[in-house]
């Protein structure tokens, strides 16, 4: 009877100890959760303070002036154009308007310009960047014009007609948009032949002109071959039409050999050794 009572007492004591342990565990978990919540709240307060500080700094610095960015891009484009423009050309550059929603912090130093992206028709893209904190970069489209006098046709001229000064004039054009080339002096076009008919006011380009033929197929051509110690002349038959400076093949009328040379101003052939 005594043993039974002792067992019952031990069982009650063990149960009480389990209850105490569970309560202590619950208290520890509740304490841990409170500390975690406190730390999270403190972190959120720090983050809010940091964001408020950054906002205040940005407000203090202000936004970068879009006009300053555009002005720098235009100056860079003009300088690049000046390096390739003819003398006395007028150079104009206009940067595109930036999106008014674009807000960049004011650069504490003068922004830098860098390599531009070339495109056709005088349109380029210039890079502008802030080299100091907070640091930013963007590309600005710029329209560049190089106004210079070029040779244009001033009177009707048929295909194959030799050009003279009275059918030519100089006219101011935007050469940045002349992708096929242009001529800047009347002498560049005088004596040249039109490859095809063009309208009055057309800008004359190298592709529209050709030199007059000095030699025609079947013509007798004087051949001259020379080096530092020896000069030989002979006669040949032209195998094609050619202008001054063209390479031409002729057949020697005496030996039958085919010789290649360059046509000179007199219509003769300077043989190529």
PDB file of C-alpha atoms in Angstrom:
ATOM      1  CA  UNK A   1       0.000   0.000   0.000  1.00  0.00           C
ATOM      2  CA  UNK A   2       2.888   2.258   0.797  1.00  0.00           C
ATOM      3  CA  UNK A   3       4.569   1.457  -2.539  1.00  0.00           C
ATOM      4  CA  UNK A   4       1.434   2.336  -4.494  1.00  0.00           C
ATOM      5  CA  UNK A   5       1.199   5.715  -2.816  1.00  0.00           C
ATOM      6  CA  UNK A   6       4.848   6.418  -3.510  1.00  0.00           C
ATOM      7  CA  UNK A   7       4.382   5.653  -7.234  1.00  0.00           C
ATOM      8  CA  UNK A   8       1.430   7.980  -7.435  1.00  0.00           C
ATOM      9  CA  UNK A   9       3.375  10.754  -5.762  1.00  0.00           C
ATOM     10  CA  UNK A  10       6.295  10.375  -8.190  1.00  0.00           C
ATOM     11  CA  UNK A  11       3.981  10.466 -11.170  1.00  0.00           C
ATOM     12  CA  UNK A  12       2.365  13.694  -9.978  1.00  0.00           C
ATOM     13  CA  UNK A  13       5.767  15.235  -9.350  1.00  0.00           C
ATOM     14  CA  UNK A  14       6.952  14.324 -12.920  1.00  0.00           C
ATOM     15  CA  UNK A  15       3.825  15.780 -14.427  1.00  0.00           C
ATOM     16  CA  UNK A  16       4.318  19.034 -12.532  1.00  0.00           C
ATOM     17  CA  UNK A  17       7.903  19.256 -13.738  1.00  0.00           C
ATOM     18  CA  UNK A  18       6.760  18.791 -17.386  1.00  0.00           C
ATOM     19  CA  UNK A  19       4.217  21.564 -16.962  1.00  0.00           C
ATOM     20  CA  UNK A  20       6.896  23.905 -15.597  1.00  0.00           C
ATOM     21  CA  UNK A  21       9.252  23.106 -18.502  1.00  0.00           C
ATOM     22  CA  UNK A  22       6.544  23.762 -21.085  1.00  0.00           C
ATOM     23  CA  UNK A  23       5.682  27.079 -19.443  1.00  0.00           C
ATOM     24  CA  UNK A  24       9.365  28.111 -19.410  1.00  0.00           C
ATOM     25  CA  UNK A  25       9.669  27.198 -23.113  1.00  0.00           C
ATOM     26  CA  UNK A  26       6.605  29.282 -23.945  1.00  0.00           C
ATOM     27  CA  UNK A  27       8.015  32.231 -21.984  1.00  0.00           C
ATOM     28  CA  UNK A  28      11.350  31.928 -23.877  1.00  0.00           C
ATOM     29  CA  UNK A  29       9.600  31.829 -27.263  1.00  0.00           C
ATOM     30  CA  UNK A  30       7.479  34.868 -26.377  1.00  0.00           C
ATOM     31  CA  UNK A  31      10.613  36.745 -25.283  1.00  0.00           C
ATOM     32  CA  UNK A  32      12.419  35.820 -28.555  1.00  0.00           C
ATOM     33  CA  UNK A  33       9.475  36.994 -30.643  1.00  0.00           C
ATOM     34  CA  UNK A  34       9.371  40.318 -28.752  1.00  0.00           C
ATOM     35  CA  UNK A  35      13.105  40.874 -29.319  1.00  0.00           C
ATOM     36  CA  UNK A  36      12.761  40.031 -33.062  1.00  0.00           C
ATOM     37  CA  UNK A  37       9.873  42.470 -33.418  1.00  0.00           C
ATOM     38  CA  UNK A  38      11.863  45.176 -31.645  1.00  0.00           C
ATOM     39  CA  UNK A  39      14.882  44.611 -33.939  1.00  0.00           C
ATOM     40  CA  UNK A  40      12.673  44.686 -37.068  1.00  0.00           C
ATOM     41  CA  UNK A  41      11.052  47.921 -35.916  1.00  0.00           C
ATOM     42  CA  UNK A  42      14.459  49.464 -35.272  1.00  0.00           C
ATOM     43  CA  UNK A  43      15.673  48.395 -38.754  1.00  0.00           C
ATOM     44  CA  UNK A  44      12.608  49.922 -40.391  1.00  0.00           C
ATOM     45  CA  UNK A  45      13.195  53.162 -38.501  1.00  0.00           C
ATOM     46  CA  UNK A  46      16.849  53.252 -39.695  1.00  0.00           C
ATOM     47  CA  UNK A  47      15.819  52.571 -43.284  1.00  0.00           C
ATOM     48  CA  UNK A  48      13.192  55.296 -43.154  1.00  0.00           C
ATOM     49  CA  UNK A  49      15.742  57.731 -41.759  1.00  0.00           C
ATOM     50  CA  UNK A  50      18.229  56.812 -44.519  1.00  0.00           C
ATOM     51  CA  UNK A  51      15.633  57.302 -47.251  1.00  0.00           C
ATOM     52  CA  UNK A  52      14.627  60.622 -45.733  1.00  0.00           C
ATOM     53  CA  UNK A  53      18.283  61.698 -45.643  1.00  0.00           C
ATOM     54  CA  UNK A  54      18.818  60.739 -49.292  1.00  0.00           C
ATOM     55  CA  UNK A  55      15.647  62.570 -50.284  1.00  0.00           C
ATOM     56  CA  UNK A  56      16.792  65.663 -48.424  1.00  0.00           C
ATOM     57  CA  UNK A  57      20.230  65.472 -50.067  1.00  0.00           C
ATOM     58  CA  UNK A  58      18.670  65.154 -53.539  1.00  0.00           C
ATOM     59  CA  UNK A  59      16.325  68.033 -52.796  1.00  0.00           C
ATOM     60  CA  UNK A  60      19.280  70.095 -51.620  1.00  0.00           C
ATOM     61  CA  UNK A  61      21.334  69.281 -54.723  1.00  0.00           C
ATOM     62  CA  UNK A  62      18.450  69.799 -57.136  1.00  0.00           C
ATOM     63  CA  UNK A  63      18.011  68.320 -60.608  1.00  0.00           C
ATOM     64  CA  UNK A  64      20.590  68.570 -63.391  1.00  0.00           C
ATOM     65  CA  UNK A  65      19.767  71.266 -65.937  1.00  0.00           C
ATOM     66  CA  UNK A  66      18.723  69.631 -69.197  1.00  0.00           C
ATOM     67  CA  UNK A  67      19.941  72.664 -71.128  1.00  0.00           C
ATOM     68  CA  UNK A  68      23.455  72.207 -69.765  1.00  0.00           C
ATOM     69  CA  UNK A  69      23.452  68.587 -70.987  1.00  0.00           C
ATOM     70  CA  UNK A  70      22.164  69.632 -74.427  1.00  0.00           C
ATOM     71  CA  UNK A  71      24.697  72.458 -74.687  1.00  0.00           C
ATOM     72  CA  UNK A  72      27.619  70.110 -73.934  1.00  0.00           C
ATOM     73  CA  UNK A  73      26.399  67.567 -76.504  1.00  0.00           C
ATOM     74  CA  UNK A  74      26.045  70.294 -79.150  1.00  0.00           C
ATOM     75  CA  UNK A  75      29.537  71.667 -78.460  1.00  0.00           C
ATOM     76  CA  UNK A  76      31.045  68.196 -78.817  1.00  0.00           C
ATOM     77  CA  UNK A  77      29.216  67.540 -82.115  1.00  0.00           C
ATOM     78  CA  UNK A  78      30.359  70.907 -83.512  1.00  0.00           C
ATOM     79  CA  UNK A  79      33.978  70.179 -82.642  1.00  0.00           C
ATOM     80  CA  UNK A  80      33.860  66.779 -84.386  1.00  0.00           C
ATOM     81  CA  UNK A  81      32.216  68.337 -87.460  1.00  0.00           C
ATOM     82  CA  UNK A  82      34.820  71.122 -87.579  1.00  0.00           C
ATOM     83  CA  UNK A  83      37.571  68.519 -88.030  1.00  0.00           C
ATOM     84  CA  UNK A  84      36.068  67.276 -91.315  1.00  0.00           C
ATOM     85  CA  UNK A  85      34.404  70.446 -92.618  1.00  0.00           C
ATOM     86  CA  UNK A  86      35.874  72.492 -95.492  1.00  0.00           C
ATOM     87  CA  UNK A  87      37.397  75.866 -94.679  1.00  0.00           C
ATOM     88  CA  UNK A  88      34.862  78.669 -94.108  1.00  0.00           C
ATOM     89  CA  UNK A  89      32.007  76.192 -93.616  1.00  0.00           C
ATOM     90  CA  UNK A  90      29.218  77.101 -91.184  1.00  0.00           C
ATOM     91  CA  UNK A  91      28.596  74.440 -88.569  1.00  0.00           C
ATOM     92  CA  UNK A  92      25.323  74.064 -86.681  1.00  0.00           C
ATOM     93  CA  UNK A  93      24.328  71.491 -84.065  1.00  0.00           C
ATOM     94  CA  UNK A  94      21.013  71.046 -82.271  1.00  0.00           C
ATOM     95  CA  UNK A  95      20.483  68.449 -79.556  1.00  0.00           C
ATOM     96  CA  UNK A  96      17.109  66.788 -79.109  1.00  0.00           C
ATOM     97  CA  UNK A  97      14.937  67.857 -76.191  1.00  0.00           C
ATOM     98  CA  UNK A  98      15.293  65.534 -73.223  1.00  0.00           C
ATOM     99  CA  UNK A  99      12.249  63.859 -71.706  1.00  0.00           C
ATOM    100  CA  UNK A 100      10.942  66.294 -69.033  1.00  0.00           C
ATOM    101  CA  UNK A 101      10.298  63.292 -66.763  1.00  0.00           C
ATOM    102  CA  UNK A 102      14.042  62.563 -66.718  1.00  0.00           C
ATOM    103  CA  UNK A 103      15.407  63.748 -63.364  1.00  0.00           C
ATOM    104  CA  UNK A 104      19.140  63.502 -62.742  1.00  0.00           C
ATOM    105  CA  UNK A 105      20.886  64.830 -59.636  1.00  0.00           C
ATOM    106  CA  UNK A 106      23.001  67.899 -60.307  1.00  0.00           C
ATOM    107  CA  UNK A 107      26.576  66.958 -61.186  1.00  0.00           C
ATOM    108  CA  UNK A 108      28.969  68.723 -58.778  1.00  0.00           C
ATOM    109  CA  UNK A 109      31.523  69.116 -61.598  1.00  0.00           C
ATOM    110  CA  UNK A 110      31.175  69.856 -65.287  1.00  0.00           C
ATOM    111  CA  UNK A 111      29.776  66.765 -67.058  1.00  0.00           C
ATOM    112  CA  UNK A 112      32.006  65.112 -69.646  1.00  0.00           C
ATOM    113  CA  UNK A 113      31.202  64.244 -73.255  1.00  0.00           C
ATOM    114  CA  UNK A 114      32.465  61.091 -74.906  1.00  0.00           C
ATOM    115  CA  UNK A 115      32.451  59.107 -78.134  1.00  0.00           C
ATOM    116  CA  UNK A 116      29.532  59.776 -80.392  1.00  0.00           C
ATOM    117  CA  UNK A 117      27.653  57.163 -82.403  1.00  0.00           C
ATOM    118  CA  UNK A 118      27.742  58.024 -86.104  1.00  0.00           C
ATOM    119  CA  UNK A 119      24.681  57.754 -88.299  1.00  0.00           C
ATOM    120  CA  UNK A 120      23.497  58.988 -91.682  1.00  0.00           C
ATOM    121  CA  UNK A 121      22.226  62.413 -92.691  1.00  0.00           C
ATOM    122  CA  UNK A 122      24.137  64.428 -90.091  1.00  0.00           C
ATOM    123  CA  UNK A 123      22.415  62.721 -87.163  1.00  0.00           C
ATOM    124  CA  UNK A 124      24.666  61.535 -84.345  1.00  0.00           C
ATOM    125  CA  UNK A 125      24.374  60.488 -80.713  1.00  0.00           C
ATOM    126  CA  UNK A 126      26.725  62.037 -78.136  1.00  0.00           C
ATOM    127  CA  UNK A 127      27.399  60.542 -74.713  1.00  0.00           C
ATOM    128  CA  UNK A 128      27.273  62.818 -71.646  1.00  0.00           C
ATOM    129  CA  UNK A 129      28.258  61.617 -68.171  1.00  0.00           C
ATOM    130  CA  UNK A 130      28.812  62.938 -64.661  1.00  0.00           C
ATOM    131  CA  UNK A 131      32.277  61.726 -63.539  1.00  0.00           C
ATOM    132  CA  UNK A 132      31.636  62.428 -59.825  1.00  0.00           C
ATOM    133  CA  UNK A 133      29.102  61.109 -57.328  1.00  0.00           C
ATOM    134  CA  UNK A 134      26.202  60.576 -57.683  1.00  0.00           C
ATOM    135  CA  UNK A 135      27.349  59.702 -61.230  1.00  0.00           C
ATOM    136  CA  UNK A 136      25.118  59.181 -64.264  1.00  0.00           C
ATOM    137  CA  UNK A 137      25.424  58.910 -68.052  1.00  0.00           C
ATOM    138  CA  UNK A 138      23.114  59.161 -71.042  1.00  0.00           C
ATOM    139  CA  UNK A 139      23.172  59.495 -74.843  1.00  0.00           C
ATOM    140  CA  UNK A 140      21.815  62.608 -76.518  1.00  0.00           C
ATOM    141  CA  UNK A 141      20.710  62.639 -80.200  1.00  0.00           C
ATOM    142  CA  UNK A 142      22.202  65.621 -82.066  1.00  0.00           C
ATOM    143  CA  UNK A 143      21.431  66.933 -85.568  1.00  0.00           C
ATOM    144  CA  UNK A 144      24.572  68.405 -87.148  1.00  0.00           C
ATOM    145  CA  UNK A 145      24.690  70.619 -90.241  1.00  0.00           C
ATOM    146  CA  UNK A 146      27.821  71.607 -92.174  1.00  0.00           C
ATOM    147  CA  UNK A 147      26.871  74.390 -94.575  1.00  0.00           C
ATOM    148  CA  UNK A 148      29.431  74.886 -97.367  1.00  0.00           C
ATOM    149  CA  UNK A 149      29.552  75.920-101.029  1.00  0.00           C
ATOM    150  CA  UNK A 150      29.384  72.977-103.438  1.00  0.00           C
ATOM    151  CA  UNK A 151      29.243  72.716-107.234  1.00  0.00           C
ATOM    152  CA  UNK A 152      25.754  72.428-108.753  1.00  0.00           C
ATOM    153  CA  UNK A 153      24.456  72.392-112.305  1.00  0.00           C
ATOM    154  CA  UNK A 154      23.109  75.800-113.385  1.00  0.00           C
ATOM    155  CA  UNK A 155      21.890  74.975-116.933  1.00  0.00           C
ATOM    156  CA  UNK A 156      20.531  71.942-118.815  1.00  0.00           C
ATOM    157  CA  UNK A 157      23.285  69.606-120.025  1.00  0.00           C
ATOM    158  CA  UNK A 158      22.904  66.311-121.858  1.00  0.00           C
ATOM    159  CA  UNK A 159      24.583  63.025-121.055  1.00  0.00           C
ATOM    160  CA  UNK A 160      28.177  62.867-122.254  1.00  0.00           C
ATOM    161  CA  UNK A 161      28.496  66.659-122.612  1.00  0.00           C
ATOM    162  CA  UNK A 162      31.709  68.253-121.406  1.00  0.00           C
ATOM    163  CA  UNK A 163      30.999  70.697-118.567  1.00  0.00           C
ATOM    164  CA  UNK A 164      32.164  74.313-118.758  1.00  0.00           C
ATOM    165  CA  UNK A 165      32.134  77.142-116.221  1.00  0.00           C
ATOM    166  CA  UNK A 166      28.968  78.711-117.722  1.00  0.00           C
ATOM    167  CA  UNK A 167      26.826  75.704-116.750  1.00  0.00           C
ATOM    168  CA  UNK A 168      28.202  75.476-113.225  1.00  0.00           C
ATOM    169  CA  UNK A 169      27.795  77.496-110.042  1.00  0.00           C
ATOM    170  CA  UNK A 170      28.541  77.282-106.327  1.00  0.00           C
ATOM    171  CA  UNK A 171      25.618  76.907-103.931  1.00  0.00           C
ATOM    172  CA  UNK A 172      25.449  76.578-100.133  1.00  0.00           C
ATOM    173  CA  UNK A 173      24.276  73.114 -99.080  1.00  0.00           C
ATOM    174  CA  UNK A 174      24.356  70.905 -96.004  1.00  0.00           C
ATOM    175  CA  UNK A 175      27.209  68.570 -96.898  1.00  0.00           C
ATOM    176  CA  UNK A 176      26.612  66.447 -93.788  1.00  0.00           C
ATOM    177  CA  UNK A 177      23.594  65.039 -95.628  1.00  0.00           C
ATOM    178  CA  UNK A 178      25.437  64.481 -98.940  1.00  0.00           C
ATOM    179  CA  UNK A 179      26.408  60.853 -98.433  1.00  0.00           C
ATOM    180  CA  UNK A 180      27.457  60.338-102.082  1.00  0.00           C
ATOM    181  CA  UNK A 181      30.044  63.135-102.060  1.00  0.00           C
ATOM    182  CA  UNK A 182      30.373  66.640-103.518  1.00  0.00           C
ATOM    183  CA  UNK A 183      32.789  69.035-105.255  1.00  0.00           C
ATOM    184  CA  UNK A 184      33.923  72.329-103.716  1.00  0.00           C
ATOM    185  CA  UNK A 185      35.496  74.159-106.700  1.00  0.00           C
ATOM    186  CA  UNK A 186      34.284  74.706-110.266  1.00  0.00           C
ATOM    187  CA  UNK A 187      37.609  73.462-111.582  1.00  0.00           C
ATOM    188  CA  UNK A 188      36.847  70.015-110.174  1.00  0.00           C
ATOM    189  CA  UNK A 189      33.959  69.698-112.641  1.00  0.00           C
ATOM    190  CA  UNK A 190      35.159  71.655-115.673  1.00  0.00           C
ATOM    191  CA  UNK A 191      35.966  69.416-118.632  1.00  0.00           C
ATOM    192  CA  UNK A 192      34.274  66.387-117.049  1.00  0.00           C
ATOM    193  CA  UNK A 193      31.404  64.537-118.739  1.00  0.00           C
ATOM    194  CA  UNK A 194      27.968  63.841-117.266  1.00  0.00           C
ATOM    195  CA  UNK A 195      27.243  60.140-116.944  1.00  0.00           C
ATOM    196  CA  UNK A 196      23.480  60.780-117.085  1.00  0.00           C
ATOM    197  CA  UNK A 197      21.115  63.741-117.429  1.00  0.00           C
ATOM    198  CA  UNK A 198      20.346  65.637-114.198  1.00  0.00           C
ATOM    199  CA  UNK A 199      18.125  68.590-113.346  1.00  0.00           C
ATOM    200  CA  UNK A 200      19.255  72.174-112.753  1.00  0.00           C
ATOM    201  CA  UNK A 201      20.400  72.664-109.166  1.00  0.00           C
ATOM    202  CA  UNK A 202      21.619  69.089-108.758  1.00  0.00           C
ATOM    203  CA  UNK A 203      24.717  68.758-106.608  1.00  0.00           C
ATOM    204  CA  UNK A 204      27.457  67.292-108.797  1.00  0.00           C
ATOM    205  CA  UNK A 205      29.161  64.281-107.249  1.00  0.00           C
ATOM    206  CA  UNK A 206      32.144  62.197-108.405  1.00  0.00           C
ATOM    207  CA  UNK A 207      29.724  59.373-109.255  1.00  0.00           C
ATOM    208  CA  UNK A 208      27.872  61.639-111.728  1.00  0.00           C
ATOM    209  CA  UNK A 209      31.013  62.607-113.649  1.00  0.00           C
ATOM    210  CA  UNK A 210      33.633  60.872-115.732  1.00  0.00           C
ATOM    211  CA  UNK A 211      36.811  61.964-117.447  1.00  0.00           C
ATOM    212  CA  UNK A 212      36.698  62.369-121.240  1.00  0.00           C
ATOM    213  CA  UNK A 213      38.064  59.432-123.190  1.00  0.00           C
ATOM    214  CA  UNK A 214      41.465  60.196-124.725  1.00  0.00           C
ATOM    215  CA  UNK A 215      41.816  56.768-126.286  1.00  0.00           C
ATOM    216  CA  UNK A 216      39.210  54.604-127.984  1.00  0.00           C
ATOM    217  CA  UNK A 217      39.289  50.941-128.839  1.00  0.00           C
ATOM    218  CA  UNK A 218      41.248  50.374-132.051  1.00  0.00           C
ATOM    219  CA  UNK A 219      43.199  53.657-131.852  1.00  0.00           C
ATOM    220  CA  UNK A 220      46.920  53.615-132.551  1.00  0.00           C
ATOM    221  CA  UNK A 221      48.743  54.452-129.328  1.00  0.00           C
ATOM    222  CA  UNK A 222      52.342  55.478-128.806  1.00  0.00           C
ATOM    223  CA  UNK A 223      53.910  53.210-126.203  1.00  0.00           C
ATOM    224  CA  UNK A 224      56.712  54.477-124.013  1.00  0.00           C
ATOM    225  CA  UNK A 225      58.723  52.310-121.661  1.00  0.00           C
ATOM    226  CA  UNK A 226      61.587  53.720-119.644  1.00  0.00           C
ATOM    227  CA  UNK A 227      63.679  53.241-116.534  1.00  0.00           C
ATOM    228  CA  UNK A 228      66.654  55.100-115.097  1.00  0.00           C
ATOM    229  CA  UNK A 229      68.996  54.077-117.911  1.00  0.00           C
ATOM    230  CA  UNK A 230      66.859  53.132-120.917  1.00  0.00           C
ATOM    231  CA  UNK A 231      63.852  54.503-122.835  1.00  0.00           C
ATOM    232  CA  UNK A 232      62.036  52.620-125.595  1.00  0.00           C
ATOM    233  CA  UNK A 233      59.090  53.751-127.741  1.00  0.00           C
ATOM    234  CA  UNK A 234      56.835  51.694-129.944  1.00  0.00           C
ATOM    235  CA  UNK A 235      53.317  51.633-131.362  1.00  0.00           C
ATOM    236  CA  UNK A 236      50.320  49.633-130.269  1.00  0.00           C
ATOM    237  CA  UNK A 237      46.578  49.202-130.797  1.00  0.00           C
ATOM    238  CA  UNK A 238      44.225  50.100-127.949  1.00  0.00           C
ATOM    239  CA  UNK A 239      42.069  47.201-126.765  1.00  0.00           C
ATOM    240  CA  UNK A 240      39.540  49.419-124.917  1.00  0.00           C
ATOM    241  CA  UNK A 241      38.465  53.023-124.319  1.00  0.00           C
ATOM    242  CA  UNK A 242      40.397  54.917-121.658  1.00  0.00           C
ATOM    243  CA  UNK A 243      40.747  58.338-120.026  1.00  0.00           C
ATOM    244  CA  UNK A 244      43.821  60.013-118.609  1.00  0.00           C
ATOM    245  CA  UNK A 245      45.138  58.004-115.673  1.00  0.00           C
ATOM    246  CA  UNK A 246      43.273  54.825-116.628  1.00  0.00           C
ATOM    247  CA  UNK A 247      45.055  51.522-116.995  1.00  0.00           C
ATOM    248  CA  UNK A 248      44.889  50.277-120.571  1.00  0.00           C
ATOM    249  CA  UNK A 249      45.987  47.199-122.473  1.00  0.00           C
ATOM    250  CA  UNK A 250      47.413  47.613-125.998  1.00  0.00           C
ATOM    251  CA  UNK A 251      48.754  45.144-128.523  1.00  0.00           C
ATOM    252  CA  UNK A 252      52.180  45.953-129.951  1.00  0.00           C
ATOM    253  CA  UNK A 253      51.696  46.185-133.722  1.00  0.00           C
ATOM    254  CA  UNK A 254      55.205  44.866-134.379  1.00  0.00           C
ATOM    255  CA  UNK A 255      55.544  41.972-131.936  1.00  0.00           C
ATOM    256  CA  UNK A 256      51.888  41.187-131.217  1.00  0.00           C
ATOM    257  CA  UNK A 257      52.576  41.254-127.473  1.00  0.00           C
ATOM    258  CA  UNK A 258      49.887  42.721-125.202  1.00  0.00           C
ATOM    259  CA  UNK A 259      51.254  45.433-122.920  1.00  0.00           C
ATOM    260  CA  UNK A 260      49.525  47.143-120.005  1.00  0.00           C
ATOM    261  CA  UNK A 261      50.174  50.744-119.025  1.00  0.00           C
ATOM    262  CA  UNK A 262      48.671  54.033-117.849  1.00  0.00           C
ATOM    263  CA  UNK A 263      47.256  56.626-120.254  1.00  0.00           C
ATOM    264  CA  UNK A 264      49.038  59.989-120.037  1.00  0.00           C
ATOM    265  CA  UNK A 265      47.660  63.473-120.729  1.00  0.00           C
ATOM    266  CA  UNK A 266      48.645  63.273-124.412  1.00  0.00           C
ATOM    267  CA  UNK A 267      46.794  60.013-124.970  1.00  0.00           C
ATOM    268  CA  UNK A 268      49.944  57.901-125.033  1.00  0.00           C
ATOM    269  CA  UNK A 269      50.675  54.873-122.920  1.00  0.00           C
ATOM    270  CA  UNK A 270      53.317  54.696-120.226  1.00  0.00           C
ATOM    271  CA  UNK A 271      54.082  50.992-119.967  1.00  0.00           C
ATOM    272  CA  UNK A 272      54.119  49.284-116.576  1.00  0.00           C
ATOM    273  CA  UNK A 273      57.223  47.189-116.078  1.00  0.00           C
TER     274      UNK A 273
END
